[in-house]
mmCIF file of C-alpha atoms in Angstrom:
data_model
loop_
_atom_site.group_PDB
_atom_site.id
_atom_site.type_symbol
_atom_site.label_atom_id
_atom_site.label_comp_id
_atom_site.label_asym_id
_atom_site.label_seq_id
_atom_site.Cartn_x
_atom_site.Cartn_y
_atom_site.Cartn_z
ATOM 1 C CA UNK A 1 -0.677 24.881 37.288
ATOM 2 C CA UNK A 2 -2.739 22.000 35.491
ATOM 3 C CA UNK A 3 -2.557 20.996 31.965
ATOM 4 C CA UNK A 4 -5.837 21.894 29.948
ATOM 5 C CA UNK A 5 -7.108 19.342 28.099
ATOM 6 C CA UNK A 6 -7.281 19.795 24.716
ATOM 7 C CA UNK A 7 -10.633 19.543 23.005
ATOM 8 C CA UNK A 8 -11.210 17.390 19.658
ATOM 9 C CA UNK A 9 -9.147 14.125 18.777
ATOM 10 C CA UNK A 10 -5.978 13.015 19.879
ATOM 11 C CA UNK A 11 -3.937 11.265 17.171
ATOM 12 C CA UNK A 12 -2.042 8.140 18.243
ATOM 13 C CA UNK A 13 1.779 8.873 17.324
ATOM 14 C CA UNK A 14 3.618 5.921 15.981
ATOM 15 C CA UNK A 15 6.194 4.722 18.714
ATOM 16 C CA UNK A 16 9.881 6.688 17.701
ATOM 17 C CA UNK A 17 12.554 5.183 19.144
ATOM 18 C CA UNK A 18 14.980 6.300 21.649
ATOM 19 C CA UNK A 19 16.991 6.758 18.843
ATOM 20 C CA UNK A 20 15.181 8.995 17.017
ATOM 21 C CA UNK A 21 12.569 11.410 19.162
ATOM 22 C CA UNK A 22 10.769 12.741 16.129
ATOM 23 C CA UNK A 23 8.199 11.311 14.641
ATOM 24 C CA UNK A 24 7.327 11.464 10.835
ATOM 25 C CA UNK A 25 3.956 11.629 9.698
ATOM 26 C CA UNK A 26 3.868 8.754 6.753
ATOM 27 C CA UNK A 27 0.160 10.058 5.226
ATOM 28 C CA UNK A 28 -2.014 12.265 5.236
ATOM 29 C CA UNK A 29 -5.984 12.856 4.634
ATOM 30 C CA UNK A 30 -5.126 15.953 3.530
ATOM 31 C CA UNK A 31 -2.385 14.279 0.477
ATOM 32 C CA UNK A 32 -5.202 11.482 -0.020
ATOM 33 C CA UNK A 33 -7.667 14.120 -0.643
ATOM 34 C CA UNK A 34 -5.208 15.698 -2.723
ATOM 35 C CA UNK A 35 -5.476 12.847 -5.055
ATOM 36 C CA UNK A 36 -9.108 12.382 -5.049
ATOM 37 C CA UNK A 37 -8.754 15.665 -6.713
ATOM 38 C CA UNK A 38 -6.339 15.092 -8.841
ATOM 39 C CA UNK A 39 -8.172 11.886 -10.379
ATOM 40 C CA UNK A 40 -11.886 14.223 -10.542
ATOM 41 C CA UNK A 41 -10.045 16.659 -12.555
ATOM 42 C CA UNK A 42 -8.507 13.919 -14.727
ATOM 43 C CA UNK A 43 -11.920 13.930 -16.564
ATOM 44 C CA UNK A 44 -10.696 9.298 -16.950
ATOM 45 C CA UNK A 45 -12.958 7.830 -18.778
ATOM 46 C CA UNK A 46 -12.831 3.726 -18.937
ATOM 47 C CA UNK A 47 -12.683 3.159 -23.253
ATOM 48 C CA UNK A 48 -11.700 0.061 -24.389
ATOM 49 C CA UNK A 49 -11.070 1.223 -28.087
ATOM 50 C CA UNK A 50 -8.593 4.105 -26.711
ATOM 51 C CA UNK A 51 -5.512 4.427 -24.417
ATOM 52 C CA UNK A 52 -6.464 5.588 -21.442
ATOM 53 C CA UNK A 53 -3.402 8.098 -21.822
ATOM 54 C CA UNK A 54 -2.240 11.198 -19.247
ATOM 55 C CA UNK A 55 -5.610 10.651 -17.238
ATOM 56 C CA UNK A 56 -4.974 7.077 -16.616
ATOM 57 C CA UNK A 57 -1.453 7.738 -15.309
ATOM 58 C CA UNK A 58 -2.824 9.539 -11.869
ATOM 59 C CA UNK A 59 -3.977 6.314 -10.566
ATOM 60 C CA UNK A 60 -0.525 4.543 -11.093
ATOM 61 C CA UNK A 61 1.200 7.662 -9.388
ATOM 62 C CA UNK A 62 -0.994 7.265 -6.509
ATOM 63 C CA UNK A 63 -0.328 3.841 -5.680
ATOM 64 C CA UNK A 64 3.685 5.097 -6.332
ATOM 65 C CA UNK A 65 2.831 7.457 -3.511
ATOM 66 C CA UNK A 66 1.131 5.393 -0.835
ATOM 67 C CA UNK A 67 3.791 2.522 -1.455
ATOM 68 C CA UNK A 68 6.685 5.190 -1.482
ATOM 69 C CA UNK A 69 5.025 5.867 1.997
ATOM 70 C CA UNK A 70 4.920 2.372 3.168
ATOM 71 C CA UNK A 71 8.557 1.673 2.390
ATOM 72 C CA UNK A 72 9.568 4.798 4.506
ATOM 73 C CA UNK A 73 7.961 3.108 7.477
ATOM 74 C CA UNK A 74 9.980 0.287 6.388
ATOM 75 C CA UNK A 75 13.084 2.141 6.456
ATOM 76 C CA UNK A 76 12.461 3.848 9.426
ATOM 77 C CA UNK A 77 11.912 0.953 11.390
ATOM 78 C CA UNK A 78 15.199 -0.945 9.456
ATOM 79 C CA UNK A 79 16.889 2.060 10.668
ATOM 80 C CA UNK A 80 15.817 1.477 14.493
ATOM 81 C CA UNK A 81 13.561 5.246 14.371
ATOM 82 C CA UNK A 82 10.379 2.969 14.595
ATOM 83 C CA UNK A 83 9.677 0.263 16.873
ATOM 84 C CA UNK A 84 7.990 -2.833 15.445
ATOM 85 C CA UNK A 85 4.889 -1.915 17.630
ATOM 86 C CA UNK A 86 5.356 2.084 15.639
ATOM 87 C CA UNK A 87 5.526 0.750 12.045
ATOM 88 C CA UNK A 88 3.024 -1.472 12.230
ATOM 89 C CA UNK A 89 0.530 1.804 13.914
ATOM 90 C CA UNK A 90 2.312 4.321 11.074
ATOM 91 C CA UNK A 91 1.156 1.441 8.293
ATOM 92 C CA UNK A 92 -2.377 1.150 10.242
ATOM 93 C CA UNK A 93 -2.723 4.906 9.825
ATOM 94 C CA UNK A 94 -1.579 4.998 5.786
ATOM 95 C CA UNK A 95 -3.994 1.727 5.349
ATOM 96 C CA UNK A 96 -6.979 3.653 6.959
ATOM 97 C CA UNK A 97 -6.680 6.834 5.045
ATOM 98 C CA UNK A 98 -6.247 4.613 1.425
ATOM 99 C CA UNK A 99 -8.859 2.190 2.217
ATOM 100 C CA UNK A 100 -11.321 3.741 3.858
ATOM 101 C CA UNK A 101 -14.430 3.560 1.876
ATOM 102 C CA UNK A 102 -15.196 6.837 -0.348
ATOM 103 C CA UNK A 103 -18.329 8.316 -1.852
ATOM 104 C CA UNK A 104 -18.786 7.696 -5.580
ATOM 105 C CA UNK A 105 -17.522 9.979 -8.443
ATOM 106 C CA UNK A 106 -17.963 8.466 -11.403
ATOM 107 C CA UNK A 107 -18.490 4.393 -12.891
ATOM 108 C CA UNK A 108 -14.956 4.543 -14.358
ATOM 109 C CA UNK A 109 -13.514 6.054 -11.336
ATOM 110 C CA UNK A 110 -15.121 4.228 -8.896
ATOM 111 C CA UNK A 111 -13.915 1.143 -11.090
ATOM 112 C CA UNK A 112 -10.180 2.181 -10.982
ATOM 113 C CA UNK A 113 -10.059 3.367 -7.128
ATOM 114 C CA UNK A 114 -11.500 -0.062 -6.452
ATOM 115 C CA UNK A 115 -9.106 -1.723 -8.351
ATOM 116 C CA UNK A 116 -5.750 0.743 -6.559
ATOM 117 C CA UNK A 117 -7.130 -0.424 -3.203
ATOM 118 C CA UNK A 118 -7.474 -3.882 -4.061
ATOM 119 C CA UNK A 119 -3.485 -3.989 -4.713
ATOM 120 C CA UNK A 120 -2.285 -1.948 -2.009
ATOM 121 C CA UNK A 121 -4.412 -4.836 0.429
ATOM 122 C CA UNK A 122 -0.875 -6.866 -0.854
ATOM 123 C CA UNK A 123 1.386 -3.847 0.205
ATOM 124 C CA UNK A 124 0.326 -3.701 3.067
ATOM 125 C CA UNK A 125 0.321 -7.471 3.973
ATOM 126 C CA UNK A 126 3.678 -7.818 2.839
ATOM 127 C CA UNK A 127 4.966 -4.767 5.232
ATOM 128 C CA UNK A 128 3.562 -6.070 8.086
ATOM 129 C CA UNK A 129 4.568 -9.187 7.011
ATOM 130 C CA UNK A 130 8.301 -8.231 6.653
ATOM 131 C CA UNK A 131 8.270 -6.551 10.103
ATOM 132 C CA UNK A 132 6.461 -9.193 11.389
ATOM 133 C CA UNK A 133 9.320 -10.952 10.358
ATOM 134 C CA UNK A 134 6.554 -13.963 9.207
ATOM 135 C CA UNK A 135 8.670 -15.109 6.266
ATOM 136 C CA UNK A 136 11.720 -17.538 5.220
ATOM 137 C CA UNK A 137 14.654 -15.273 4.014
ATOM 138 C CA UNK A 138 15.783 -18.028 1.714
ATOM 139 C CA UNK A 139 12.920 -19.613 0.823
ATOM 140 C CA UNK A 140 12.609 -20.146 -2.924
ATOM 141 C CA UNK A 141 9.730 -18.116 -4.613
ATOM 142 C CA UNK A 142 8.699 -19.879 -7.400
ATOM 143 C CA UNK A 143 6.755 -22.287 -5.213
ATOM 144 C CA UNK A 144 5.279 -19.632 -3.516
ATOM 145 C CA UNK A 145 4.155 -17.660 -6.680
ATOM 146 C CA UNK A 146 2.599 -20.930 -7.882
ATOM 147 C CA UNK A 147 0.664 -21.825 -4.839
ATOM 148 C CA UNK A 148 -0.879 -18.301 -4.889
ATOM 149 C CA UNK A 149 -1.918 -18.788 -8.286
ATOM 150 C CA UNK A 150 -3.768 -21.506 -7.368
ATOM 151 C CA UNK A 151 -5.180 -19.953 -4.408
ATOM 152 C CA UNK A 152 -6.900 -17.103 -6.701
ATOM 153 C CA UNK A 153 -7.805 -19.451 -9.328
ATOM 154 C CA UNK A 154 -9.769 -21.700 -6.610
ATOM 155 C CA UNK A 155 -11.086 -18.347 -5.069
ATOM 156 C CA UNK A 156 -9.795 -18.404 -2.037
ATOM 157 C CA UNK A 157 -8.492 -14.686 -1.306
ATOM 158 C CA UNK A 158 -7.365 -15.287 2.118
ATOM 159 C CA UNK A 159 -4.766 -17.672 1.178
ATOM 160 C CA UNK A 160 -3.649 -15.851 -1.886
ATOM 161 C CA UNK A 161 -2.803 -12.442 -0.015
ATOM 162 C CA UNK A 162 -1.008 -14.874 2.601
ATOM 163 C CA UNK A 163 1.205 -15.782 -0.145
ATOM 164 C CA UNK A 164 1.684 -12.593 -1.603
ATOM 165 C CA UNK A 165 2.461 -11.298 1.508
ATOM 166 C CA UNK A 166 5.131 -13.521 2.178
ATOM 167 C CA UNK A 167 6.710 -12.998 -1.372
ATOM 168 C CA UNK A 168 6.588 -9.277 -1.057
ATOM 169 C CA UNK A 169 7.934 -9.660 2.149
ATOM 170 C CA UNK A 170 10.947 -11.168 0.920
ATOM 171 C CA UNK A 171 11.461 -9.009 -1.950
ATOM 172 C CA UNK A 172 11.901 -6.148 0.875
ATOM 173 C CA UNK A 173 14.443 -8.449 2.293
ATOM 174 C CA UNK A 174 15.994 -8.208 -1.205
ATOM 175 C CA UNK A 175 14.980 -11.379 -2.669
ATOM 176 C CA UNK A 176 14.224 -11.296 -6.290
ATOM 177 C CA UNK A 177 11.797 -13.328 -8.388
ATOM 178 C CA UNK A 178 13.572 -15.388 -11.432
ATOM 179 C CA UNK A 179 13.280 -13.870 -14.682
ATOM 180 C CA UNK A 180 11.582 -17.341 -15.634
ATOM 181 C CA UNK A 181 8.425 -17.115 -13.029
ATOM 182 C CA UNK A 182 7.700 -13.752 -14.116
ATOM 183 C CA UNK A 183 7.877 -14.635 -17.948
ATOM 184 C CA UNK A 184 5.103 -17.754 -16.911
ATOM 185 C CA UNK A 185 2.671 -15.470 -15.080
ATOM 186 C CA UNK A 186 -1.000 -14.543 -16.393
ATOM 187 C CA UNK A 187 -1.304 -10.811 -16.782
ATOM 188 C CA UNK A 188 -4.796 -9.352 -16.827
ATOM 189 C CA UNK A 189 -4.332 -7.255 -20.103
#
């Protein structure tokens, strides 16, 4: 007897290994939407006179979540359950959900989704970067930090996220950034 086909979409699986035949869904639309919940009910308001307090805090927990996501890829694939070719789809899926373009809420909301999707473009490049395997495990990255300051400063975001990718990349490996280059970097507040 046949197989019926099923009707509707078919979701690509990320590629398990032989080691591991289950696979792990990383994200969901469902969990995203959860959040774009979470952050209407927050009632945030942008005030520059006031902390932005409890309500501000939801936007930091979701980019906690999504990157806590990411690094499970990570550790699946460090852990041989994912092939390169599977993290690299299971990342493709988490970016798609995060960054997918969303219908407005609100000025201050829009401003601060914006602004989480904007850093999680460097997550992501560094992941893929890492399994990519496109950096220098000892490289120093001080150098590296610098030259992507100067790609932002001379507006050239390409270059910069190539950089940042390659330093987050190594701090995956375990590399850490001297005490010193942090203490010497601009901060936006």
């Amino acid at each position: 007897m046949a197989k019926k086909k099923s009707k509707g979409k078919t979701k690509k699986e990320p590629a398990a290994s032989p080691k591991s035949k289950t696979v792990f869904p990383f994200y969901s639309e469902d969990r995203w939407n959860n959040w774009i919940e979470q952050v209407k009910e927050s009632g945030f308001e942008l005030n520059e006179d006031e902390d932005p307090g409890d309500s501000g805090k939801i936007f930091v927990n979701m980019e906690d979540d999504i990157i806590l996501a990411c690094l499970k890829v990570i550790a699946k694939y460090q852990n041989n359950e994912l092939t390169g070719d599977g993290a690299f789809d299971a990342l493709d899926e988490v970016k798609n959900i995060v960054l997918n373009p969303m219908d407005s809420i609100s000025e201050p909301i829009d401003l601060m989704l914006d602004s989480l999707q904007t850093s999680l473009i460097g997550v992501f490049a560094s992941c893929e970067c890492y399994i990519d395997g496109a950096y220098d495990k000892s490289a120093d990255l001080t150098p590296i930090i610098k030259s992507a300051l100067e790609a932002e400063e001379a507006d050239d975001p390409g270059t910069a996220i190539g950089y940042v990718a390659t330093i987050g990349a190594s701090v995956i490996a375990g590399a850490e950034i001297p005490e010193d280059t942090l203490s010497d970097m601009p901060t936006a507040w």
